[in-house]
Amino acid sequence: MSSKIDKFERFVHSLSNWLNWVAGAALVVMLALIVADIIGAKLFKWPIPGGIEMVGFLGVVVIAFAIAHTQVMRGHIEVEFLTTRLPKTAQKIVAGFVYLLGMALFALLAWRSYDFAHALQVKGEVSMTQEISFYPFVYGIAFCCISVFLVLLIQFFRAVTQVRQ
Amino acid sequence: MSPVTIGIIGIVALLVIFLLRMPVGFAMALVGLVGFSCLVSPEAGLSILARDVFHSFSSYSLTVIPMFVFMGSIAFASGMSRRLYDAGYSLLGRLRGGLAMATVAGCAGFAAISGSTNATAAAMGRVALPEMKRYGYADSLATGSVAAAGSLGILIPPSTIFIIYGIMTEQSIGRLFVAGVFPGLVLATLFIIVVALVCWRDPTLAPTGAATNWKEKVSGLTGIAEALVLFALVISGLFLGWFSPTQAGGAGAAGALLIGLIRRQLTWQGLLGAVKDALRITCMVMIIVTGAVVFGHFMAVAKIPLMLADWVVGLPLPPMATMGIIILIYLLGGCFMDALALITLTIPIFYPAVLALGFEPIWFGVIIVLVTEIGVITPPVGVNVYVIKGIAEGVPLETIFRGILPFLGALIVAVGILMAFPQIATFLPSLAIY
């Protein structure tokens, strides 16, 4: 059982790491696009058509694809001062409960983002200038939420195992 | 149950979940979802959750955050923090406590290219703490000065807190940025005065440093020059209306990248590190902002902000006294909650009340940043203190907090000065030409 969880953990961490690199690539592209837009607009009076909406879409990739890895690194801000004063076992029990709440949130968000993406796909909604479809980005959010759910699931398993020990 | 009662239960539930150590962004989204579902319908709650997340993530105005965060990360990877510190050292190093003064000056300089308190404290702490240790500075003064001066990161523009405040209150980010310039300089001066006073009272805390010659002083100043150029590019671009805030951040990040390449200081490894660092900070900030948007919708349907604004306006107190109470709430909240979480949670609640009392929104933004600065260095939840603790291994937290105390006094004096002379903050924005 333990080795299966280890294997699953490696898979989830590797997935979140890959997603993080996609987010990193999007960040670099976003910077390049903004700089190109400035140069185009200020020097050649020709801003990149739809530059603003493309930067917005890249924002989705930068943020959504980095959530899981940030959770792996425990990079999301938490209020620690109360739980760190509790005994270790109590800390793990509380942590397990909090992971469950987090899993519920991301499961709901994945489900509703999928529904939202599907609705956008059916309606054929696109951005105003470049006519880029919205739905792939919303499907992307749904997928990223599943990966966060998996990270939280692993962290939940670890907390429960430590309480048992 | 009335909407207001459900809203109050929601706030209490949120605080309880915070204390259980759920990431604050997740907690705000979850309570916002449940609260909105109770007041409107589960279908509406779930629908607004997915829409809020997509709209926040894809918001062009919020992409200013990754750009300014990236700018700070690249500046650090390009060795700009080291050169700023060297510049401060060449000018102030000879005085008693000169290294701590140089740290304050270096932090003020790095604050001009970075928008976060912990990034400024971490960047300068990695450079300044080993130096101060080498010269025999007391741990309390060394760590306290970096942790406190690191808080300048959000007052001297660019600033993530000004960006978030600006977006939440629909105020111009450019005006907010320039509003922070004079208060930032006042506060940096107060911090330097604090170092001088502390060293005058107890000269054993900091020995005098070695003298530097003119050549070293001039060479040190090049470290300030590049940061000034970058600062001028970003702030003048915003001030004169050349750039949108996102473009200003992009120009700043590209400028920092260019400086790193010209100086041959930015390695491939350093750039990858900067990308990872920027992603982590951006994600952390954006999750809180998004959570706050969902929670804000719940608060809006619960009518809490309106009710609070009516109540505050009806209080039999002069507006300044009410403002004092609001500041006190922020100070107390800042002791127990992360500053960013506190702001995103409370701005939608307090802002209508502040407007109703007739205060200038830009001025209130600067006050909020100052109280946030106090929040990041007060126990038990002082983010900067933990950042410095991570760098200054072996220095107990109590020592760092002891070292911070005199600087805390300077921050409180700064709040008082800003309340007495609001023009310090409002003068520059009044000159903006757009």
XYZ file of C-alpha atoms in Angstrom:
599
model
C 0.000 0.000 0.000
C 2.757 2.401 1.030
C 4.738 1.819 -2.174
C 1.596 2.440 -4.253
C 1.076 5.760 -2.481
C 4.768 6.614 -3.023
C 4.394 5.849 -6.717
C 1.202 7.892 -6.949
C 2.887 10.747 -5.093
C 5.800 10.728 -7.549
C 3.346 10.851 -10.449
C 1.367 13.736 -8.942
C 4.507 15.722 -8.095
C 5.929 15.139 -11.539
C 2.620 16.253 -13.119
C 2.502 19.418 -11.001
C 6.138 20.133 -11.876
C 5.405 19.833 -15.600
C 2.375 22.064 -15.276
C 4.547 24.583 -13.440
C 6.989 24.664 -16.342
C 4.093 25.290 -18.735
C 3.131 28.221 -16.472
C 6.760 29.405 -16.554
C 6.832 29.291 -20.359
C 3.571 31.266 -20.431
C 5.106 33.886 -18.118
C 8.088 34.353 -20.427
C 5.815 34.531 -23.498
C 3.632 37.052 -21.666
C 6.645 39.258 -21.007
C 7.793 38.977 -24.639
C 4.289 39.823 -25.878
C 3.994 42.886 -23.614
C 7.420 44.169 -24.681
C 6.605 43.564 -28.370
C 3.284 45.377 -27.880
C 5.032 48.384 -26.269
C 7.658 48.570 -29.032
C 5.010 48.142 -31.729
C 2.700 50.773 -30.233
C 5.296 53.393 -29.268
C 7.805 53.099 -32.106
C 5.775 51.919 -35.086
C 2.271 53.039 -34.059
C 1.213 49.429 -34.575
C 0.258 47.677 -31.329
C -0.126 43.903 -31.547
C -3.774 43.300 -32.532
C -5.523 41.611 -29.624
C -2.395 41.919 -27.457
C -4.432 42.692 -24.359
C -6.678 39.639 -24.704
C -3.708 37.361 -25.417
C -1.961 38.625 -22.279
C -5.175 37.885 -20.354
C -5.330 34.314 -21.713
C -1.663 33.795 -20.850
C -2.551 34.991 -17.340
C -4.897 31.989 -17.041
C -2.046 29.625 -17.933
C 0.474 31.372 -15.632
C -1.780 31.164 -12.598
C -3.851 28.000 -13.070
C -0.924 25.815 -14.109
C 1.166 26.913 -11.118
C -1.401 26.234 -8.358
C -0.625 22.529 -7.912
C 3.148 22.984 -7.683
C 2.713 25.919 -5.287
C 0.588 23.614 -3.110
C 3.274 20.897 -3.290
C 5.826 23.485 -2.088
C 3.325 24.706 0.565
C 3.660 28.133 -1.016
C 0.077 29.268 -0.417
C -0.234 31.620 2.542
C -1.555 29.979 5.696
C -2.153 31.301 9.209
C 0.126 29.051 11.228
C 0.325 30.524 14.675
C -2.483 28.502 16.294
C -2.013 25.011 14.833
C 1.758 25.017 15.437
C 0.997 25.249 19.165
C -1.073 22.036 19.092
C 0.386 18.542 19.751
C 1.730 16.871 16.586
C -1.167 14.378 16.317
C -3.778 17.102 16.693
C -1.939 19.133 14.036
C -2.169 16.219 11.605
C -5.869 15.628 12.344
C -6.625 19.315 11.723
C -4.457 19.237 8.589
C -6.356 16.168 7.310
C -9.676 17.973 7.813
C -8.383 21.073 6.033
C -7.112 18.989 3.099
C -10.599 17.454 2.816
C -12.133 20.943 2.653
C -9.592 21.911 -0.007
C -10.367 18.763 -2.003
C -14.090 19.574 -1.860
C -13.409 23.105 -3.127
C -11.231 21.998 -6.033
C -13.522 19.084 -6.969
C -16.453 21.515 -7.204
C -14.357 24.039 -9.087
C -13.119 21.394 -11.550
C -16.679 20.192 -12.157
C -18.158 23.676 -12.626
C -15.230 24.891 -14.738
C -15.750 21.878 -16.998
C -19.464 22.729 -17.284
C -18.642 26.391 -17.919
C -16.084 25.451 -20.592
C -18.583 23.135 -22.256
C -21.212 25.888 -22.306
C -18.697 28.323 -23.841
C -17.728 25.699 -26.445
C -21.349 25.039 -27.400
C -22.101 28.761 -27.660
C -18.866 29.270 -29.628
C -17.819 32.291 -27.547
C -14.629 33.958 -28.722
C -12.584 37.022 -27.802
C -13.427 40.301 -29.521
C -10.298 41.100 -31.551
C -8.464 37.882 -32.360
C -11.557 35.679 -32.004
C -9.695 33.252 -29.763
C -12.005 30.645 -28.197
C -12.436 30.971 -24.455
C -13.257 27.335 -23.779
C -9.772 25.710 -24.012
C -8.555 27.984 -21.217
C -11.512 27.116 -19.002
C -10.950 23.394 -19.687
C -7.340 24.110 -18.691
C -8.524 25.521 -15.364
C -10.675 22.408 -14.825
C -7.687 20.138 -15.524
C -5.441 22.157 -13.186
C -8.078 21.917 -10.457
C -7.965 18.128 -10.776
C -4.188 18.220 -10.349
C -4.562 20.388 -7.223
C -7.172 17.911 -5.977
C -4.640 15.087 -6.440
C -1.908 17.015 -4.596
C -4.310 17.624 -1.699
C -5.322 13.937 -1.771
C -1.680 12.892 -1.352
C -1.197 15.411 1.446
C -4.377 14.060 3.085
C -3.058 10.459 2.835
C 0.237 11.522 4.387
C -1.491 13.324 7.273
C -3.757 10.318 7.979
C -0.824 7.862 7.807
C 1.162 9.974 10.259
C -1.790 10.110 12.680
C -2.058 6.284 12.544
C 1.645 5.903 13.227
C -31.954 34.347 9.109
C -31.248 37.784 7.667
C -28.498 38.234 5.039
C -26.478 40.316 7.504
C -26.566 37.512 10.111
C -25.430 34.977 7.499
C -22.688 37.413 6.470
C -21.443 37.735 10.058
C -21.525 33.930 10.503
C -19.514 33.706 7.275
C -16.842 36.099 8.596
C -16.556 34.123 11.852
C -16.396 30.810 9.934
C -13.690 32.250 7.707
C -11.574 33.300 10.687
C -11.972 29.821 12.224
C -10.893 28.129 8.972
C -7.929 30.530 8.742
C -6.867 29.442 12.215
C -7.078 25.787 11.145
C -4.337 26.644 8.630
C -6.274 26.336 5.398
C -4.559 28.429 2.707
C -6.284 31.814 2.985
C -7.201 32.026 -0.707
C -8.842 28.581 -0.625
C -10.660 29.486 2.607
C -12.081 32.737 1.213
C -13.286 30.987 -1.948
C -14.856 28.143 0.038
C -16.676 30.364 2.548
C -17.662 32.736 -0.253
C -19.122 29.805 -2.200
C -21.067 28.405 0.766
C -22.280 31.844 1.872
C -23.384 32.893 -1.615
C -25.116 29.520 -2.054
C -27.021 30.005 1.221
C -28.133 33.539 0.343
C -28.944 33.064 -3.348
C -28.878 29.382 -4.419
C -26.319 26.549 -4.654
C -26.560 26.701 -8.460
C -25.778 30.449 -8.455
C -22.946 29.925 -5.951
C -21.252 27.226 -8.030
C -21.740 29.205 -11.199
C -20.226 32.374 -9.748
C -17.250 30.396 -8.378
C -16.219 29.103 -11.826
C -16.836 32.481 -13.474
C -14.962 34.447 -10.799
C -11.951 32.156 -11.107
C -11.816 32.439 -14.902
C -12.395 36.192 -14.924
C -9.783 36.849 -12.233
C -7.159 34.625 -13.859
C -7.769 36.130 -17.305
C -8.088 39.738 -16.140
C -5.650 41.956 -18.048
C -5.539 44.438 -15.174
C -4.378 41.677 -12.805
C -1.533 40.607 -15.111
C 0.285 43.604 -13.665
C 1.045 41.360 -10.660
C 3.147 38.685 -12.453
C 4.992 41.399 -14.368
C 6.093 43.382 -11.323
C 6.871 40.198 -9.379
C 8.958 38.962 -12.328
C 10.775 42.300 -12.446
C 11.820 41.938 -8.797
C 12.902 38.310 -9.271
C 15.032 39.153 -12.319
C 16.545 42.166 -10.521
C 17.619 39.880 -7.686
C 18.979 37.229 -10.059
C 20.910 39.987 -11.879
C 22.760 40.913 -8.682
C 21.075 44.316 -8.352
C 20.420 43.829 -4.635
C 24.163 43.262 -4.035
C 25.114 46.383 -5.971
C 22.507 48.511 -4.164
C 23.833 47.329 -0.843
C 27.408 48.083 -1.906
C 26.313 51.580 -2.899
C 24.716 52.126 0.524
C 27.843 50.744 2.174
C 30.214 53.020 0.268
C 28.187 56.046 1.405
C 27.199 55.131 4.965
C 29.439 52.216 5.964
C 31.906 54.338 7.908
C 29.346 55.575 10.454
C 28.535 53.671 13.637
C 25.696 51.399 12.600
C 26.590 52.288 9.013
C 26.005 48.758 7.719
C 22.478 48.756 9.146
C 21.918 52.210 7.597
C 23.283 50.884 4.312
C 20.823 48.002 4.618
C 17.943 50.458 5.010
C 19.191 52.463 2.011
C 19.668 49.245 0.015
C 16.145 48.088 0.907
C 14.739 51.481 -0.148
C 16.623 51.117 -3.453
C 15.484 47.537 -4.007
C 11.929 48.567 -3.059
C 12.059 50.820 -6.116
C 12.417 47.764 -8.346
C 10.486 45.199 -6.312
C 6.900 45.277 -5.109
C 6.930 42.911 -2.193
C 8.103 43.106 1.398
C 9.357 39.555 1.687
C 11.178 39.689 -1.666
C 12.940 42.887 -0.536
C 13.778 41.446 2.887
C 15.000 38.178 1.345
C 17.046 39.883 -1.385
C 18.730 42.319 0.978
C 18.940 39.875 3.890
C 20.983 37.416 1.814
C 23.461 40.204 1.067
C 23.468 42.297 4.241
C 23.199 39.762 7.073
C 26.500 37.951 6.362
C 28.262 41.347 6.120
C 26.852 42.601 9.411
C 27.782 39.307 11.086
C 31.326 39.628 9.731
C 31.674 43.116 11.207
C 30.389 42.024 14.630
C 26.934 43.648 14.568
C 24.462 42.461 17.211
C 22.006 39.921 15.787
C 19.040 41.968 17.008
C 20.081 45.117 15.109
C 21.163 43.210 12.000
C 18.020 41.093 11.632
C 15.654 43.802 12.892
C 16.924 46.368 10.399
C 16.552 44.025 7.394
C 13.117 42.745 8.414
C 11.814 46.272 9.055
C 13.441 47.977 6.069
C 12.306 45.105 3.839
C 8.774 46.321 4.514
C 9.605 49.407 2.409
C 9.124 47.053 -0.555
C 5.397 47.794 -0.654
C 5.528 51.529 0.080
C 8.127 52.658 -2.451
C 6.667 51.807 -5.858
C 6.149 49.381 -7.494
C 4.002 47.699 -4.865
C 1.758 44.631 -4.991
C -0.380 46.033 -2.181
C -0.997 49.293 -4.086
C -1.866 47.224 -7.164
C -4.367 45.086 -5.286
C -5.806 48.093 -3.422
C -6.070 49.980 -6.716
C -7.880 47.137 -8.456
C -10.248 46.491 -5.542
C -11.161 50.177 -5.130
C -10.934 51.177 -8.817
C -8.225 53.756 -8.083
C -5.418 54.535 -10.516
C -2.431 52.280 -9.832
C -0.114 54.960 -11.287
C -1.397 57.589 -8.822
C -1.123 55.146 -5.933
C 2.454 54.326 -6.932
C 3.567 57.956 -6.973
C 1.701 58.560 -3.707
C 4.084 56.104 -2.056
C 7.285 57.899 -3.085
C 7.498 60.663 -0.428
C 6.110 58.550 2.443
C 8.661 55.872 1.452
C 11.510 58.363 1.635
C 10.203 59.719 4.959
C 10.012 56.198 6.379
C 13.476 55.212 5.100
C 14.863 58.359 6.772
C 13.049 57.493 10.009
C 14.553 53.979 9.881
C 18.056 55.423 9.437
C 17.440 57.788 12.379
C 16.308 54.765 14.430
C 19.583 52.951 13.616
C 21.577 56.033 14.660
C 19.619 56.396 17.924
C 19.866 52.702 18.791
C 23.637 52.719 18.183
C 24.028 55.968 20.140
C 22.242 54.398 23.127
C 24.239 51.180 22.975
C 27.451 51.527 20.951
C 28.292 47.835 21.492
C 25.516 46.876 19.042
C 27.441 48.104 15.986
C 31.114 48.968 15.502
C 32.171 51.684 13.066
C 33.110 50.402 9.614
C 36.139 50.965 7.424
C 36.388 54.219 5.481
C 35.820 54.131 1.729
C 37.696 56.315 -0.750
C 36.101 58.428 -3.484
C 36.769 55.851 -6.144
C 34.832 53.241 -4.155
C 32.036 55.737 -3.523
C 31.727 56.571 -7.228
C 31.874 52.909 -8.257
C 29.249 52.095 -5.608
C 26.949 54.741 -7.052
C 26.665 52.880 -10.363
C 24.607 50.345 -8.397
C 22.130 53.116 -7.603
C 22.206 54.473 -11.149
C 20.895 51.299 -12.804
C 18.114 50.945 -10.210
C 17.215 54.620 -10.685
C 17.024 54.177 -14.457
C 14.707 51.202 -14.045
C 12.600 53.050 -11.469
C 12.412 56.126 -13.685
C 11.358 54.012 -16.687
C 8.536 52.337 -14.793
C 7.253 55.223 -12.708
C 7.618 57.993 -15.282
C 5.961 55.711 -17.844
C 2.997 55.287 -15.519
C 3.016 58.903 -14.309
C 3.015 60.345 -17.808
C 0.488 57.864 -19.128
C 2.848 56.129 -21.585
C 2.295 52.690 -20.116
C -0.628 50.798 -18.670
C 0.380 49.267 -15.295
C 0.929 45.860 -16.959
C 3.100 47.436 -19.642
C 5.070 49.299 -16.950
C 5.714 45.994 -15.177
C 6.699 44.358 -18.475
C 9.033 47.234 -19.331
C 10.562 46.986 -15.845
C 11.054 43.204 -16.118
C 12.597 43.569 -19.579
C 14.816 46.393 -18.272
C 16.020 44.261 -15.353
C 16.700 41.415 -17.801
C 18.684 43.761 -20.037
C 20.737 45.084 -17.107
C 21.516 41.499 -16.031
C 22.607 40.586 -19.569
C 24.701 43.734 -20.117
C 26.436 43.243 -16.780
C 26.860 39.518 -17.576
C 25.451 38.715 -14.124
C 22.312 36.885 -15.183
C 22.993 33.193 -15.712
C 20.640 30.724 -17.333
C 20.233 29.093 -13.927
C 19.511 32.478 -12.361
C 16.825 33.202 -14.954
C 15.138 29.828 -14.373
C 15.236 30.526 -10.643
C 13.669 33.950 -11.257
C 10.865 32.359 -13.323
C 10.126 29.790 -10.595
C 10.250 32.439 -7.896
C 7.939 34.749 -9.832
C 5.480 31.908 -10.489
C 5.296 30.918 -6.830
C 4.719 34.483 -5.623
C 2.265 35.297 -8.445
C 0.249 32.160 -7.799
C 0.207 32.791 -4.055
C -0.990 36.395 -4.514
C -3.500 35.603 -7.266
C -5.138 32.763 -5.352
C -5.755 35.160 -2.472
C -7.058 37.865 -4.804
C -9.390 35.371 -6.504
C -10.583 33.985 -3.172
C -11.261 37.554 -2.075
C -13.322 38.203 -5.219
C -15.565 35.200 -4.460
C -15.802 36.183 -0.795
C -16.482 39.802 -1.803
C -19.527 38.672 -3.809
C -20.839 36.881 -0.741
C -20.257 40.018 1.391
C -22.033 42.140 -1.216
C -25.200 40.012 -1.212
C -25.032 39.887 2.593
C -25.019 43.735 2.500
C -22.284 43.848 5.164
C -20.200 46.688 3.612
C -23.225 48.957 3.272
C -24.383 48.229 6.790
C -20.912 48.862 8.210
C -20.561 52.109 6.252
C -23.915 53.350 7.609
C -22.934 52.389 11.137
C -19.499 54.020 10.967
C -20.898 57.251 9.529
C -23.488 57.340 12.321
C -20.877 57.032 15.074
C -20.754 60.132 17.328
C -17.025 60.569 16.660
C -14.961 62.904 14.497
C -13.857 61.198 11.222
C -10.183 61.139 12.313
C -11.093 59.251 15.498
C -13.077 56.729 13.444
C -10.094 56.404 11.118
C -7.960 55.777 14.215
C -10.291 52.906 15.163
C -10.101 51.459 11.632
C -6.283 51.650 11.773
C -6.307 49.966 15.181
C -8.438 47.127 13.756
C -5.881 46.713 10.956
C -2.992 46.734 13.434
C -4.621 44.083 15.614
C -5.679 42.025 12.592
C -2.178 42.328 11.144
C -0.766 40.648 14.252
C -2.755 37.497 13.591
C -3.354 37.414 9.854
C -1.241 37.632 6.783
C -1.239 41.224 5.550
C -2.402 40.435 2.020
C -5.242 38.272 3.285
C -6.277 40.969 5.740
C -6.392 43.605 3.044
C -8.282 41.573 0.472
C -10.739 40.557 3.158
C -11.314 43.968 4.712
C -11.024 46.498 1.884
C -14.440 45.635 0.420
C -15.874 45.950 3.931
C -14.157 49.151 5.129
C -13.688 51.080 1.887
C -17.313 52.291 1.536
C -17.136 53.489 5.151
C -13.883 55.347 4.493
C -15.434 57.064 1.465
C -18.548 57.917 3.430
C -16.354 59.593 6.052
C -14.900 61.789 3.321
C -11.321 60.516 3.248
C -9.170 60.657 0.136
C -8.937 57.106 -1.370
C -5.299 57.536 -2.449
C -4.303 58.698 1.036
C -6.157 55.766 2.600
C -4.243 53.440 0.263
C -0.950 54.769 1.641
C -2.215 54.391 5.217
C -3.258 50.807 4.420
C 0.227 50.089 3.069
C 1.825 51.534 6.211
C -0.321 49.421 8.531
C 0.425 46.425 6.313
C 4.117 47.123 6.814
C 3.539 47.016 10.555
C 1.635 43.749 10.068
C 4.507 42.035 8.262
C 6.907 42.604 11.168
C 4.690 42.120 14.236
C 4.436 38.792 16.074
C 3.115 36.167 15.820
C 2.371 36.377 12.055
C 5.121 38.615 10.714
C 6.044 37.232 7.296
C 9.257 39.267 7.037
C 10.453 37.958 10.359
C 10.130 34.386 9.145
C 11.902 35.248 5.902
C 14.819 36.689 7.892
C 14.725 33.747 10.303
C 15.181 31.482 7.267
C 18.309 33.398 6.234
C 19.810 34.154 9.663
C 20.081 30.582 10.863
C 20.536 30.185 14.596
C 19.102 33.603 15.513
C 16.044 33.063 17.763
C 12.747 34.646 16.718
C 12.642 36.610 19.981
C 15.948 38.308 19.074
C 14.577 39.353 15.679
C 11.371 40.680 17.224
C 13.421 42.554 19.868
C 15.486 44.111 17.098
C 12.340 45.149 15.228
C 10.733 47.033 18.149
C 12.466 50.424 17.598
C 11.618 50.265 13.883
C 8.010 49.553 14.782
C 8.080 52.860 16.662
C 9.265 54.572 13.456
C 6.379 53.043 11.507
C 3.839 54.257 14.055
C 5.402 57.739 13.885
C 5.109 57.550 10.084
C 1.371 56.727 10.349
C 0.985 59.734 12.693
C 2.869 62.016 10.263
C 0.695 60.848 7.363
C -2.482 61.460 9.374
C -1.299 64.953 10.335
C 0.090 65.838 6.882
C -1.855 63.897 4.225
C -0.242 66.113 1.555
C 2.939 64.020 1.850
C 0.990 61.275 0.079
C -1.441 63.302 -2.017
C 0.875 65.984 -3.414
C 2.583 63.934 -6.152
C -0.591 62.196 -7.437
C -2.197 65.636 -7.801
C 0.468 66.443 -10.415
C -0.258 63.385 -12.592
C -1.138 64.613 -16.060
C -3.456 61.829 -17.185
